Coordinates of C-alpha atoms and ligand atoms in Angstrom, one line a residue:
X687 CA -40.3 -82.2 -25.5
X688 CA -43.2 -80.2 -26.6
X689 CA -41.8 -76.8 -25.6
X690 CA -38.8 -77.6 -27.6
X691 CA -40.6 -78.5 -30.9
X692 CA -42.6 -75.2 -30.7
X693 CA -39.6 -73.3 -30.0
X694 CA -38.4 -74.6 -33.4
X695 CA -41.6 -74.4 -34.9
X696 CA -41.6 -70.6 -33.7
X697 CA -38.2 -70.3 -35.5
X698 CA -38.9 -71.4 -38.4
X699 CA -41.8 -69.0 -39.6
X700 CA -39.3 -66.8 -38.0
X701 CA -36.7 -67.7 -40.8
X702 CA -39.5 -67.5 -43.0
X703 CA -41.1 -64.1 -42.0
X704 CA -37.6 -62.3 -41.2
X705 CA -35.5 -60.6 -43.8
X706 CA -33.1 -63.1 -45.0
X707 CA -30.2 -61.4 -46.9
X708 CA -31.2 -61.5 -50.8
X709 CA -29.7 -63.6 -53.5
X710 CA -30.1 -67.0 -51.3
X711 CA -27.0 -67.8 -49.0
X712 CA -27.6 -71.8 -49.3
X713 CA -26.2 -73.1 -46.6
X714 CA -23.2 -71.1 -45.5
X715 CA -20.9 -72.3 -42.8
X716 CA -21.2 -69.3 -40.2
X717 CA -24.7 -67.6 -39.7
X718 CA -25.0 -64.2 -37.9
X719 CA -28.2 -63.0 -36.6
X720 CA -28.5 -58.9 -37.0
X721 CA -31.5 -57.3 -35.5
X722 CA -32.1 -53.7 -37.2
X723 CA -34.1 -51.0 -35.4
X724 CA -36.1 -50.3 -38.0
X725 CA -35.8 -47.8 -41.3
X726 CA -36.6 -44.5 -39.5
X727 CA -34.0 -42.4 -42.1
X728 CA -31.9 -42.6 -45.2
X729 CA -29.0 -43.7 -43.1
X730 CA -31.0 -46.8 -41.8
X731 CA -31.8 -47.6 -44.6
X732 CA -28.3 -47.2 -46.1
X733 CA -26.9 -48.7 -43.4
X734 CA -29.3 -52.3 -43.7
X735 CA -28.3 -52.0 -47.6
X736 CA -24.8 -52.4 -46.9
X737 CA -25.1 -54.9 -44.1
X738 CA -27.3 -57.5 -46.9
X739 CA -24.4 -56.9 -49.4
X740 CA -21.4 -56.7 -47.2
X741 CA -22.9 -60.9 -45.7
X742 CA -23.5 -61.5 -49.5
X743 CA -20.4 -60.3 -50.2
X744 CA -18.3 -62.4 -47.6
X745 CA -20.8 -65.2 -48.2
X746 CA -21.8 -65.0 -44.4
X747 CA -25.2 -66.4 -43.6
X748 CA -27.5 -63.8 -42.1
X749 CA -30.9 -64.1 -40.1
X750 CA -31.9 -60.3 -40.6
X751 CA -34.8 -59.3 -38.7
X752 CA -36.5 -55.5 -38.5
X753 CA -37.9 -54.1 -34.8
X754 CA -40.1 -51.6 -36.9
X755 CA -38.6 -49.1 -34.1
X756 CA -39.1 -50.9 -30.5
X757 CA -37.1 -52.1 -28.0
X758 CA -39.1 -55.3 -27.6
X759 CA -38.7 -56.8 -30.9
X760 CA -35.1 -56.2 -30.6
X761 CA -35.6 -58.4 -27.5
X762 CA -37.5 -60.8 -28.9
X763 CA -35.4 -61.3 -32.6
X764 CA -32.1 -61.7 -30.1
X765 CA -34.1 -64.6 -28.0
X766 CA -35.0 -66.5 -31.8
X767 CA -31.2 -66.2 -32.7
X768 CA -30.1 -68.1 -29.2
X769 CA -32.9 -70.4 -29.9
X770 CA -31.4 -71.1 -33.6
X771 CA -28.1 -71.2 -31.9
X772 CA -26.7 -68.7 -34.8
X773 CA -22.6 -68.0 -34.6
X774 CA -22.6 -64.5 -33.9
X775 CA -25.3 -61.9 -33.0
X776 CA -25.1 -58.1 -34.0
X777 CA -27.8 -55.8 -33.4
X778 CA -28.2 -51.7 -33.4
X779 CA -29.9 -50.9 -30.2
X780 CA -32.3 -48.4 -30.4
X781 CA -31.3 -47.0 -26.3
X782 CA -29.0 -47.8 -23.9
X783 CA -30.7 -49.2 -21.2
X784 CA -32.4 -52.8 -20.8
X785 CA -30.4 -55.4 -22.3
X786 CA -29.0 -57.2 -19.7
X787 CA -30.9 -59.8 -19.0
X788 CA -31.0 -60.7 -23.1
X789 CA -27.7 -60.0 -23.5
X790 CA -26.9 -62.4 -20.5
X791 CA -28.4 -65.4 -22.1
X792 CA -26.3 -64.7 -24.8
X793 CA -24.0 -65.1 -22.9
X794 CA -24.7 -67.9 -21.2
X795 CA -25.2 -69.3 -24.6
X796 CA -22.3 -69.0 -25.7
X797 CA -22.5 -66.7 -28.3
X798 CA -20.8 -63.4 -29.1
X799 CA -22.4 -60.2 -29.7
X800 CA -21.6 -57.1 -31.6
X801 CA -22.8 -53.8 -31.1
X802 CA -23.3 -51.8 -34.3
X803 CA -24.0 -48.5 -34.9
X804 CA -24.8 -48.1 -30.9
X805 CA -23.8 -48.6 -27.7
X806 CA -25.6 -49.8 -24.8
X807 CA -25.1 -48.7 -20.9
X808 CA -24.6 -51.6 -18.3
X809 CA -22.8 -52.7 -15.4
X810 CA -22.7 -56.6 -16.7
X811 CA -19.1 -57.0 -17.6
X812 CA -18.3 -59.2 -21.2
X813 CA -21.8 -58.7 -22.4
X814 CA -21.1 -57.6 -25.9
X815 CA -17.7 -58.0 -27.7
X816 CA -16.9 -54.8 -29.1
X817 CA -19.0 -51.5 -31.0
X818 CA -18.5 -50.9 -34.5
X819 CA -20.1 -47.7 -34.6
X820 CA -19.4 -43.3 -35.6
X821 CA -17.6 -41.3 -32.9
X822 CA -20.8 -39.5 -31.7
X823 CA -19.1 -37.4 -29.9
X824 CA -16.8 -36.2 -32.3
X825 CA -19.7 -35.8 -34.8
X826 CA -20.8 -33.3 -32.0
X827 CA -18.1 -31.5 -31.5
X828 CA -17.2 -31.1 -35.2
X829 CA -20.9 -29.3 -35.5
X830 CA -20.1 -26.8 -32.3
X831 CA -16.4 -26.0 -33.9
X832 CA -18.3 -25.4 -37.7
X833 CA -20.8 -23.2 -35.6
X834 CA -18.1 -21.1 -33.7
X835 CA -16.7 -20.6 -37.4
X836 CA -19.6 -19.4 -38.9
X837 CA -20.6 -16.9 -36.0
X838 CA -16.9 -15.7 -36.2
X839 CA -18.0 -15.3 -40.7
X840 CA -21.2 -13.5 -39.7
X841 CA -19.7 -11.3 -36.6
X842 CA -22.0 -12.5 -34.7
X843 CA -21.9 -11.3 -30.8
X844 CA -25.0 -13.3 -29.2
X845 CA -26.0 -17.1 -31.0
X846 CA -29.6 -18.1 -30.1
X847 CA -29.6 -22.0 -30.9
X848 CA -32.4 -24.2 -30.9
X849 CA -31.8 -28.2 -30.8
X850 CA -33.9 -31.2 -32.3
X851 CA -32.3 -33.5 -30.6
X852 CA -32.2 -37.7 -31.9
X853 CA -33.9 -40.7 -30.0
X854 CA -34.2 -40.1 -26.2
X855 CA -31.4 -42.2 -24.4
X856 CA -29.9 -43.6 -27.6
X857 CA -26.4 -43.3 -28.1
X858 CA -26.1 -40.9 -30.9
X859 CA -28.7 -38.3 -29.0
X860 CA -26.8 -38.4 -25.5
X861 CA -22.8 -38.1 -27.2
X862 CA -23.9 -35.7 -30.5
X863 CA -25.6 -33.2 -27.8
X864 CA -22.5 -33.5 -25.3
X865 CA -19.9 -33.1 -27.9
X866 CA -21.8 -30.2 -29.5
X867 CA -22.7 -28.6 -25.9
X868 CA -18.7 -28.9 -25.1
X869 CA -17.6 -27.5 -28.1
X870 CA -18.9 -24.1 -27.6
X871 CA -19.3 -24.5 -23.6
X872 CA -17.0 -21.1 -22.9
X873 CA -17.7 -18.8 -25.7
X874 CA -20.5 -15.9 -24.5
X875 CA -22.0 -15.7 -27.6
X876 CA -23.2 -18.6 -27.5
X877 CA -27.0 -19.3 -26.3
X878 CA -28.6 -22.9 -26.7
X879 CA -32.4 -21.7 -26.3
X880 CA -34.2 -25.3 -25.9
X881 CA -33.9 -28.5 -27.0
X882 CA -36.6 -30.7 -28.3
X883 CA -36.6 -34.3 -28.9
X884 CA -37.4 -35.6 -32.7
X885 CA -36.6 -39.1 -32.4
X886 CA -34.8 -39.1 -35.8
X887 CA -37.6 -39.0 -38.1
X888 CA -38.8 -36.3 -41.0
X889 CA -42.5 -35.6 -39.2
X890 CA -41.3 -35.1 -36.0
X891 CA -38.5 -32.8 -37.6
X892 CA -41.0 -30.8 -38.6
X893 CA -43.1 -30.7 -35.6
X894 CA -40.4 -29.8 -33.6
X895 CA -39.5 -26.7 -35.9
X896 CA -42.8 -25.3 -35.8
X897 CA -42.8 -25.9 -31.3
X898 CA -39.6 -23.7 -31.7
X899 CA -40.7 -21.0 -33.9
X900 CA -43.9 -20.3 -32.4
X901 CA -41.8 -20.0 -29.2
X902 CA -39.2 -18.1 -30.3
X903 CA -39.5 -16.6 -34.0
X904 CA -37.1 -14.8 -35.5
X905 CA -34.8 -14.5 -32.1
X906 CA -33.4 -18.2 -33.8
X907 CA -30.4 -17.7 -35.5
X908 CA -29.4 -21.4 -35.7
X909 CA -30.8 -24.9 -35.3
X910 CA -28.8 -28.1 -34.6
X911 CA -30.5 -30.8 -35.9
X912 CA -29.2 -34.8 -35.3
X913 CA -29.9 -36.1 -38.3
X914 CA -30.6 -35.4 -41.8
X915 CA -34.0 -37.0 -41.9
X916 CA -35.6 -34.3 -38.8
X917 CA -33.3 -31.5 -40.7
X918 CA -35.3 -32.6 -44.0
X919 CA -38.5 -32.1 -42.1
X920 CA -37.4 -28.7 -40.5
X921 CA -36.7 -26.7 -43.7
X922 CA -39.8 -26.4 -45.1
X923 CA -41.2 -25.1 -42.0
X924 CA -38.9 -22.5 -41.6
X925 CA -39.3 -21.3 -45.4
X926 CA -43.6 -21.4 -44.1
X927 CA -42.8 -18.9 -41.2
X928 CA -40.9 -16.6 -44.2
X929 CA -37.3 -17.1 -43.2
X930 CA -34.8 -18.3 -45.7
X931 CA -33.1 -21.6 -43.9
X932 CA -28.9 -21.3 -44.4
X933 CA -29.5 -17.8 -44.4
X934 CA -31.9 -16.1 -41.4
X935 CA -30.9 -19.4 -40.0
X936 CA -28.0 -21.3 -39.9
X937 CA -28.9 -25.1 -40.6
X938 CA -26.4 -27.8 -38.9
X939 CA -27.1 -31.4 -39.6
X940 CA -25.4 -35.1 -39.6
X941 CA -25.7 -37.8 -41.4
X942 CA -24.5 -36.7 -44.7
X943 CA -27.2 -38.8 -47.4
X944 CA -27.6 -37.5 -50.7
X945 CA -31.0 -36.0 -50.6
X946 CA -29.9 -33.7 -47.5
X947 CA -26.2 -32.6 -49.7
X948 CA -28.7 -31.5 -52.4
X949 CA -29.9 -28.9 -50.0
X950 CA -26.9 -28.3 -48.7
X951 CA -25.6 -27.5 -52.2
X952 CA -29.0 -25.2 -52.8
X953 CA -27.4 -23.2 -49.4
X954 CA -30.6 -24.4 -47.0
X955 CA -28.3 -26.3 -44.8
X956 CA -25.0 -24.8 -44.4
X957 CA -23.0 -27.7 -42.5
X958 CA -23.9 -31.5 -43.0
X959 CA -21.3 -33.7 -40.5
X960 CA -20.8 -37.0 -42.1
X961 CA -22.3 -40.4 -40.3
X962 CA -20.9 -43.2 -42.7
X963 CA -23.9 -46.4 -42.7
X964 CA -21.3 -48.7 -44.2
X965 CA -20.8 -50.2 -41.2
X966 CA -21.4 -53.8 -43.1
X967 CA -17.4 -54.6 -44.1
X968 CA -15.9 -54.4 -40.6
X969 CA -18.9 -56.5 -39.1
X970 CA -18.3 -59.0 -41.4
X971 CA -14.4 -59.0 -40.6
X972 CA -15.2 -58.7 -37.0
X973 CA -17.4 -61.6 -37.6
X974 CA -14.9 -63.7 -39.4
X975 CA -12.2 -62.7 -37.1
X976 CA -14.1 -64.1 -34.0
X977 CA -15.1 -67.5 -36.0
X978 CA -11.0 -67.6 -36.1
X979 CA -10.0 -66.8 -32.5
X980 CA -8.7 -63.7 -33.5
X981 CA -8.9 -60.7 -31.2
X982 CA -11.0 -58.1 -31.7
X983 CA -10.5 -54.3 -31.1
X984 CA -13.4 -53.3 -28.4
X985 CA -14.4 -50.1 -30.7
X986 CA -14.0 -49.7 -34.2
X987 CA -14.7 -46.2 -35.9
X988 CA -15.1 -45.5 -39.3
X989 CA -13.4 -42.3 -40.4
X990 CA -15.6 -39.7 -41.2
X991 CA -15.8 -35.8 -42.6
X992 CA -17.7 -32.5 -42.7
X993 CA -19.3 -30.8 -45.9
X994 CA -20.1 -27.2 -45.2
X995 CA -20.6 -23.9 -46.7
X996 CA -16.8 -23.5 -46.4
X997 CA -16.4 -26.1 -49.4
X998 CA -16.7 -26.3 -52.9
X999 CA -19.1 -29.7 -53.0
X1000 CA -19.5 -29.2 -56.8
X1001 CA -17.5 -32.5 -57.4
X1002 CA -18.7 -34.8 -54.3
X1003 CA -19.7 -38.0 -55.5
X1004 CA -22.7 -39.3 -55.2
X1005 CA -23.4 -40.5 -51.4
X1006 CA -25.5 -43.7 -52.3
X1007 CA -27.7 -43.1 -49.4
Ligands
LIG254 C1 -26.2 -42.9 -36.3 C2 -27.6 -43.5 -36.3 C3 -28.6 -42.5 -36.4 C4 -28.6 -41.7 -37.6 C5 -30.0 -41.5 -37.9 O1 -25.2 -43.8 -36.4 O2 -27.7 -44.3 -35.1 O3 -29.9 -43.2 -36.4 O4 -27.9 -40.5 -37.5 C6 -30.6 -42.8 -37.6 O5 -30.3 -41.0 -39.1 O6 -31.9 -42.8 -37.4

């Protein structure tokens, strides 16, 4: 008896101490639990914005908890929702490996689970429900196509291209590096001179720039950055070492948030590929659709674009992220 009334105890300063959606939710009838890797970039941000509207918006209850970046609180904040018995459970994981055993007492719990944003890697069958979530891949691909464009512009014979490279084993790093690498696998101009891993965030953007121009200089003619945020951090380090970023190099990025098109617009990045965060409508469809019975697609992605040097970006709206 005493385990169980700490277990409560434990949830409550949970409820308490975790990010309930703003503007009150009273006492809705369905309650999803979301567990949020953290707010590493603009995107993450963006993308925990429009998951506390879209629940206010669908007047979904939502236990919203932050893993300030690690694995283990992801673990832990998916063990509090089971304990609260919550309706559904959605959660971004940061990798794709170690979530079977939480994921199994879900499971055995009874209670679905969503996979936004990321996927995970398992042999468990019927762990999760379905992934609502970018087309990595593609994202990839459409960044080694803009590149084989560009090198065709500049008449380029040999491409030297250096990678900063996302979160080790998450999904967007393994499926933006394979679509990218497949894209121009084939073409002999083509040269992918290292790759370096910045874990999505501005400093270690930076860091990794300066590795890869104290290595190799001015022999760079591109990078290939993952994400906006390490991109953000890259730039200045280029314009420190005297080169002029979009122009000595070629500057490929994804995510697509506002601060990163107004460089792209000053011609210091010369291709963003878009990675939408509004993630937060279909989640709460999905949500409602499995508190129905309904059947759910297993993978759900949102449609997405490319802004480039190719484009006149003079009248994109704004990107609100
Ligand atoms: C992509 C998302 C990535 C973003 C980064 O869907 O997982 O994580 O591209 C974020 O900005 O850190």
């Amino acid at each position: 008896m005493k385990r169980w009334i700490w277990c409560m105890l434990a949830m409550v300063l949970a409820l308490t101490a975790c990010g309930k959606s703003e503007g009150g939710q009273g006492d809705p009838e369905l309650l999803l639990g979301f567990s949020q890797i953290g707010s590493e970039s603009a995107w993450r941000v963006g993308n925990t914005n429009d998951i506390l509207a879209q629940a206010e918006a669908y007047h979904i209850g939502l236990m919203f908890e932050d893993a300030k970046q690690k694995q283990e609180n992801q673990i832990d904040a998916i063990r509090r929702f089971i304990a609260y018995k919550v309706d559904v459970i959605a959660f971004s994981p940061i990798v794709e490996d170690g979530w079977d055993n939480v994921l199994l007492e879900a499971k055995n719990a009874g209670i679905p689970v969503i996979l936004v944003d990321r996927d995970i890697s398992t042999k468990e069958e019927g762990l999760t429900t379905c992934l609502i979530g970018a087309d990595f891949y593609s994202e990839g691909v459409k960044a080694g196509e803009y590149l084989l464009r560009k090198a065709d512009s500049l008449g380029l014979e040999r491409v030297n291209i250096v990678e900063i490279t996302g979160t080790a084993n998450s999904t967007p790093m393994r499926q933006r590096q394979a679509g990218f690498a497949d894209a121009v696998a084939g073409d002999r101009r083509i040269h992918i001179l290292e790759s370096i891993d910045g874990d999505f965030i501005k400093s270690r953007g930076a860091e990794c720039m300066k590795i890869l121009l104290d290595k190799y200089g001015d022999e760079i003619d591109v990078v290939y950055s993952h994400n906006d945020e390490m991109t953000l951090g890259a730039i200045p380090v280029i314009e420190e070492a005297g080169l002029a970023p979009g122009k000595d190099i070629v500057v490929i990025s994804i995510d697509g948030g506002q601060d990163a098109i107004d460089v792209l617009k000053q011609g210091k990045i010369n291709c963003i590929v878009e990675c939408t965060p509004r993630l937060g409508k279909e989640l709460m469809e999905t949500v409602l659709r499995l508190r129905n019975g309904e059947a759910v697609e297993k993978t759900i992605h949102p449609d997405e674009q490319v802004f480039s040097d190719e484009q006149d970006l003079s009248n994109l709206e704004p990107r609100g992220y």
